[in-house]
Amino acid sequence: MSKFYVLGMGPGNEEYILPITKEIINECHVLIGGKRNLQYFEHLNKEKLYISADLNKIVDYVKNNYESKKICFLLSGDTGFYSMTTFIKKHFSKDHMIVIPGISSFQYMAAKIGEEYNDALLSSVHGRDFDYISKLKEYNKIFLLTDKKNSPKSIAKNLIENKMEDCILAVGENLSYENEKITLGRPKDILHIDEFSMSVVMIKRHVEL
């Protein structure tokens, strides 16, 4: 049975792409991904398809070509966590896919701030709603993927409004890149910072700074 690859590209920087992933990319004929992930492989003589709003076009291409060409999807972060893998599985059997996970932004962030995450809840407010306030009654730590709407500042504001101003927030921006920035503080500290790019946020209950 012919198969195609779904490859996790890690938090972003090329240095964090697994060696096996680079090996597979070199063997494939067609690379499918966002511009951020394909930028490291522009020099390769490969056919490249950039993921856009028209995902059905990508699906049709793969269905028509995966038996004759080696194809791989290059996906940001963890292929098993709020990933495009979910969309791909709606159109293909998992038997047609070989999935190679990458280092997740949660793993990277936890290591950078010296935290374990075996006792944490991992979730996302990137393009979705999630009641992390109620979950903070069950978990000491929550790691969240964020977006422009559900930003670190909106999370800080929500914590203050729910009388959780003693929590610690760690905000990781541009993780693994040269302009990486990690900010640690109470919700009131995060609320007064002008702007954040898309970030990973850790919320930790009632801890001394």
Short mmCIF file of C-alpha atoms in Angstrom, two decimals:
data_model
loop_
_atom_site.label_atom_id
_atom_site.label_comp_id
_atom_site.label_asym_id
_atom_site.label_seq_id
_atom_site.Cartn_x
_atom_site.Cartn_y
_atom_site.Cartn_z
CA MET A 1 0.00 0.00 0.00
CA SER A 2 1.32 3.44 -0.94
CA LYS A 3 1.69 5.90 1.91
CA PHE A 4 2.49 9.57 2.45
CA TYR A 5 4.22 11.23 5.39
CA VAL A 6 2.97 13.66 8.02
CA LEU A 7 6.00 15.28 9.64
CA GLY A 8 6.17 17.40 12.78
CA MET A 9 8.56 20.32 12.31
CA GLY A 10 9.05 21.25 15.95
CA PRO A 11 8.64 24.71 17.50
CA GLY A 12 9.98 26.53 14.44
CA ASN A 13 13.75 26.80 14.22
CA GLU A 14 15.41 24.39 11.80
CA GLU A 15 17.77 23.21 14.55
CA TYR A 16 14.84 21.52 16.28
CA ILE A 17 13.76 19.44 13.28
CA LEU A 18 14.51 15.78 13.99
CA PRO A 19 17.20 14.11 11.85
CA ILE A 20 14.76 11.41 10.69
CA THR A 21 12.39 14.14 9.52
CA LYS A 22 15.10 15.81 7.43
CA GLU A 23 16.03 12.41 6.00
CA ILE A 24 12.46 11.76 4.86
CA ILE A 25 12.16 15.25 3.38
CA ASN A 26 15.28 14.61 1.30
CA GLU A 27 13.75 11.38 -0.01
CA CYS A 28 10.36 12.85 -0.93
CA HIS A 29 9.34 14.30 -4.29
CA VAL A 30 6.66 16.69 -3.01
CA LEU A 31 6.69 18.92 0.09
CA ILE A 32 3.39 20.34 1.38
CA GLY A 33 3.34 22.96 4.13
CA GLY A 34 3.14 26.56 5.20
CA LYS A 35 5.77 29.07 4.11
CA ARG A 36 7.37 29.07 7.56
CA ASN A 37 8.05 25.33 7.37
CA LEU A 38 9.01 25.18 3.71
CA GLN A 39 11.51 28.07 3.96
CA TYR A 40 14.30 25.76 5.08
CA PHE A 41 13.95 23.56 2.00
CA GLU A 42 13.61 26.09 -0.80
CA HIS A 43 17.06 25.10 -2.05
CA LEU A 44 15.98 21.50 -2.64
CA ASN A 45 14.85 20.47 -6.10
CA LYS A 46 11.40 19.41 -4.90
CA GLU A 47 7.86 20.13 -5.95
CA LYS A 48 6.33 22.36 -3.28
CA LEU A 49 2.70 23.04 -2.44
CA TYR A 50 1.91 25.84 -0.02
CA ILE A 51 -1.00 25.29 2.33
CA SER A 52 -3.66 27.95 1.83
CA ALA A 53 -7.36 28.36 2.51
CA ASP A 54 -8.17 25.96 -0.32
CA LEU A 55 -7.35 22.76 1.54
CA ASN A 56 -9.54 20.65 -0.74
CA LYS A 57 -7.14 21.39 -3.58
CA ILE A 58 -4.32 19.88 -1.49
CA VAL A 59 -6.45 16.82 -0.71
CA ASP A 60 -7.25 16.26 -4.38
CA TYR A 61 -3.59 16.57 -5.32
CA VAL A 62 -2.51 13.99 -2.74
CA LYS A 63 -5.27 11.56 -3.73
CA ASN A 64 -4.19 11.79 -7.37
CA ASN A 65 -0.45 11.56 -6.78
CA TYR A 66 0.55 9.73 -3.60
CA GLU A 67 0.77 6.35 -5.35
CA SER A 68 3.29 7.64 -7.90
CA LYS A 69 5.19 10.25 -5.85
CA LYS A 70 6.64 10.37 -2.36
CA ILE A 71 4.67 13.12 -0.62
CA CYS A 72 5.09 14.65 2.82
CA PHE A 73 3.16 17.22 4.84
CA LEU A 74 5.37 19.53 6.93
CA LEU A 75 3.32 20.56 9.97
CA SER A 76 4.20 22.93 12.79
CA GLY A 77 4.69 21.59 16.29
CA ASP A 78 3.17 18.36 17.49
CA THR A 79 1.36 16.34 14.82
CA GLY A 80 -0.99 14.91 17.47
CA PHE A 81 -2.13 18.11 19.18
CA TYR A 82 -4.58 20.49 17.45
CA SER A 83 -2.77 19.79 14.23
CA MET A 84 -3.71 19.64 10.56
CA THR A 85 -3.41 15.87 11.03
CA THR A 86 -7.04 15.88 12.17
CA PHE A 87 -8.14 17.40 8.85
CA ILE A 88 -5.98 14.99 6.84
CA LYS A 89 -7.53 11.98 8.63
CA LYS A 90 -10.98 13.11 7.52
CA HIS A 91 -9.93 12.43 3.93
CA PHE A 92 -7.49 9.55 4.24
CA SER A 93 -7.30 6.32 6.20
CA LYS A 94 -4.62 6.32 8.89
CA ASP A 95 -3.22 3.27 7.08
CA HIS A 96 -2.17 5.62 4.26
CA MET A 97 -0.18 7.85 6.62
CA ILE A 98 3.21 7.57 8.29
CA VAL A 99 3.33 10.14 11.08
CA ILE A 100 6.63 11.37 12.56
CA PRO A 101 6.02 13.71 15.52
CA GLY A 102 8.19 16.71 16.27
CA ILE A 103 9.22 18.47 19.45
CA SER A 104 6.17 20.31 20.74
CA SER A 105 6.16 23.94 21.81
CA PHE A 106 4.95 22.73 25.23
CA GLN A 107 8.04 20.54 25.64
CA TYR A 108 10.28 23.37 24.55
CA MET A 109 8.60 25.97 26.77
CA ALA A 110 8.56 23.75 29.86
CA ALA A 111 12.28 23.04 29.47
CA LYS A 112 13.12 26.73 29.02
CA ILE A 113 11.31 27.80 32.20
CA GLY A 114 12.43 24.80 34.26
CA GLU A 115 8.98 23.27 34.71
CA GLU A 116 7.71 19.71 34.36
CA TYR A 117 4.38 19.21 32.65
CA ASN A 118 3.40 15.73 33.89
CA ASP A 119 1.16 17.53 36.40
CA ALA A 120 -0.16 20.07 33.87
CA LEU A 121 -3.18 20.31 31.60
CA LEU A 122 -2.26 20.95 27.97
CA SER A 123 -4.84 22.73 25.84
CA SER A 124 -5.40 25.48 23.32
CA VAL A 125 -7.34 28.73 22.91
CA HIS A 126 -5.99 29.13 19.37
CA GLY A 127 -9.15 29.55 17.31
CA ARG A 128 -11.31 27.98 19.99
CA ASP A 129 -12.77 28.62 23.43
CA PHE A 130 -11.61 26.71 26.48
CA ASP A 131 -12.63 27.24 30.10
CA TYR A 132 -9.19 27.29 31.69
CA ILE A 133 -10.56 29.21 34.68
CA SER A 134 -12.59 26.26 35.94
CA LYS A 135 -9.77 23.86 35.10
CA LEU A 136 -7.41 25.81 37.37
CA LYS A 137 -9.43 24.41 40.27
CA GLU A 138 -8.27 20.92 39.25
CA TYR A 139 -4.77 21.57 37.90
CA ASN A 140 -1.83 23.46 39.34
CA LYS A 141 -0.51 24.26 35.85
CA ILE A 142 -2.08 24.81 32.47
CA PHE A 143 -0.20 25.27 29.20
CA LEU A 144 -2.13 26.98 26.38
CA LEU A 145 -1.57 27.72 22.72
CA THR A 146 -2.89 31.23 22.07
CA ASP A 147 -3.92 33.48 19.19
CA LYS A 148 -4.56 37.21 18.67
CA LYS A 149 -8.06 37.06 20.16
CA ASN A 150 -7.25 34.76 23.08
CA SER A 151 -3.95 36.48 23.76
CA PRO A 152 -1.74 36.49 26.88
CA LYS A 153 -3.26 39.87 27.79
CA SER A 154 -6.83 38.55 27.52
CA ILE A 155 -5.85 35.54 29.65
CA ALA A 156 -4.34 37.88 32.27
CA LYS A 157 -7.48 40.02 32.28
CA ASN A 158 -9.69 36.95 32.67
CA LEU A 159 -7.63 35.72 35.61
CA ILE A 160 -7.89 39.09 37.36
CA GLU A 161 -11.65 39.25 36.79
CA ASN A 162 -11.98 35.81 38.37
CA LYS A 163 -9.91 36.79 41.42
CA MET A 164 -6.93 34.68 40.35
CA GLU A 165 -4.46 37.55 40.33
CA ASP A 166 -1.96 35.54 42.41
CA CYS A 167 -1.27 33.12 39.55
CA ILE A 168 2.05 33.16 37.74
CA LEU A 169 2.05 33.52 33.96
CA ALA A 170 4.93 32.55 31.70
CA VAL A 171 4.56 33.81 28.12
CA GLY A 172 6.82 32.33 25.45
CA GLU A 173 7.01 34.24 22.16
CA ASN A 174 8.77 33.14 18.97
CA LEU A 175 9.99 30.01 20.69
CA SER A 176 13.28 28.59 19.35
CA TYR A 177 13.93 31.62 17.08
CA GLU A 178 16.61 34.27 17.56
CA ASN A 179 13.97 36.76 18.72
CA GLU A 180 12.58 34.36 21.33
CA LYS A 181 11.26 36.09 24.42
CA ILE A 182 9.92 34.60 27.65
CA THR A 183 8.12 36.86 30.09
CA LEU A 184 7.30 35.82 33.66
CA GLY A 185 4.91 37.70 35.93
CA ARG A 186 1.56 38.07 37.66
CA PRO A 187 -1.52 38.75 35.53
CA LYS A 188 -1.28 42.49 36.31
CA ASP A 189 2.28 42.52 34.94
CA ILE A 190 1.27 40.79 31.69
CA LEU A 191 -1.75 43.07 31.30
CA HIS A 192 0.50 46.16 31.12
CA ILE A 193 2.72 44.85 28.31
CA ASP A 194 1.72 46.46 25.04
CA GLU A 195 1.72 43.58 22.60
CA PHE A 196 2.52 39.90 22.24
CA SER A 197 2.98 37.81 19.13
CA MET A 198 1.43 34.33 19.04
CA SER A 199 2.59 32.64 22.19
CA VAL A 200 2.55 29.66 24.46
CA VAL A 201 1.28 30.56 27.93
CA MET A 202 1.75 28.66 31.17
CA ILE A 203 -0.57 29.49 34.06
CA LYS A 204 0.56 28.31 37.48
CA ARG A 205 -1.54 28.73 40.59
CA HIS A 206 -0.46 30.74 43.65
CA VAL A 207 3.31 30.59 43.50
CA GLU A 208 5.89 32.98 44.89
CA LEU A 209 7.98 34.79 42.27
#
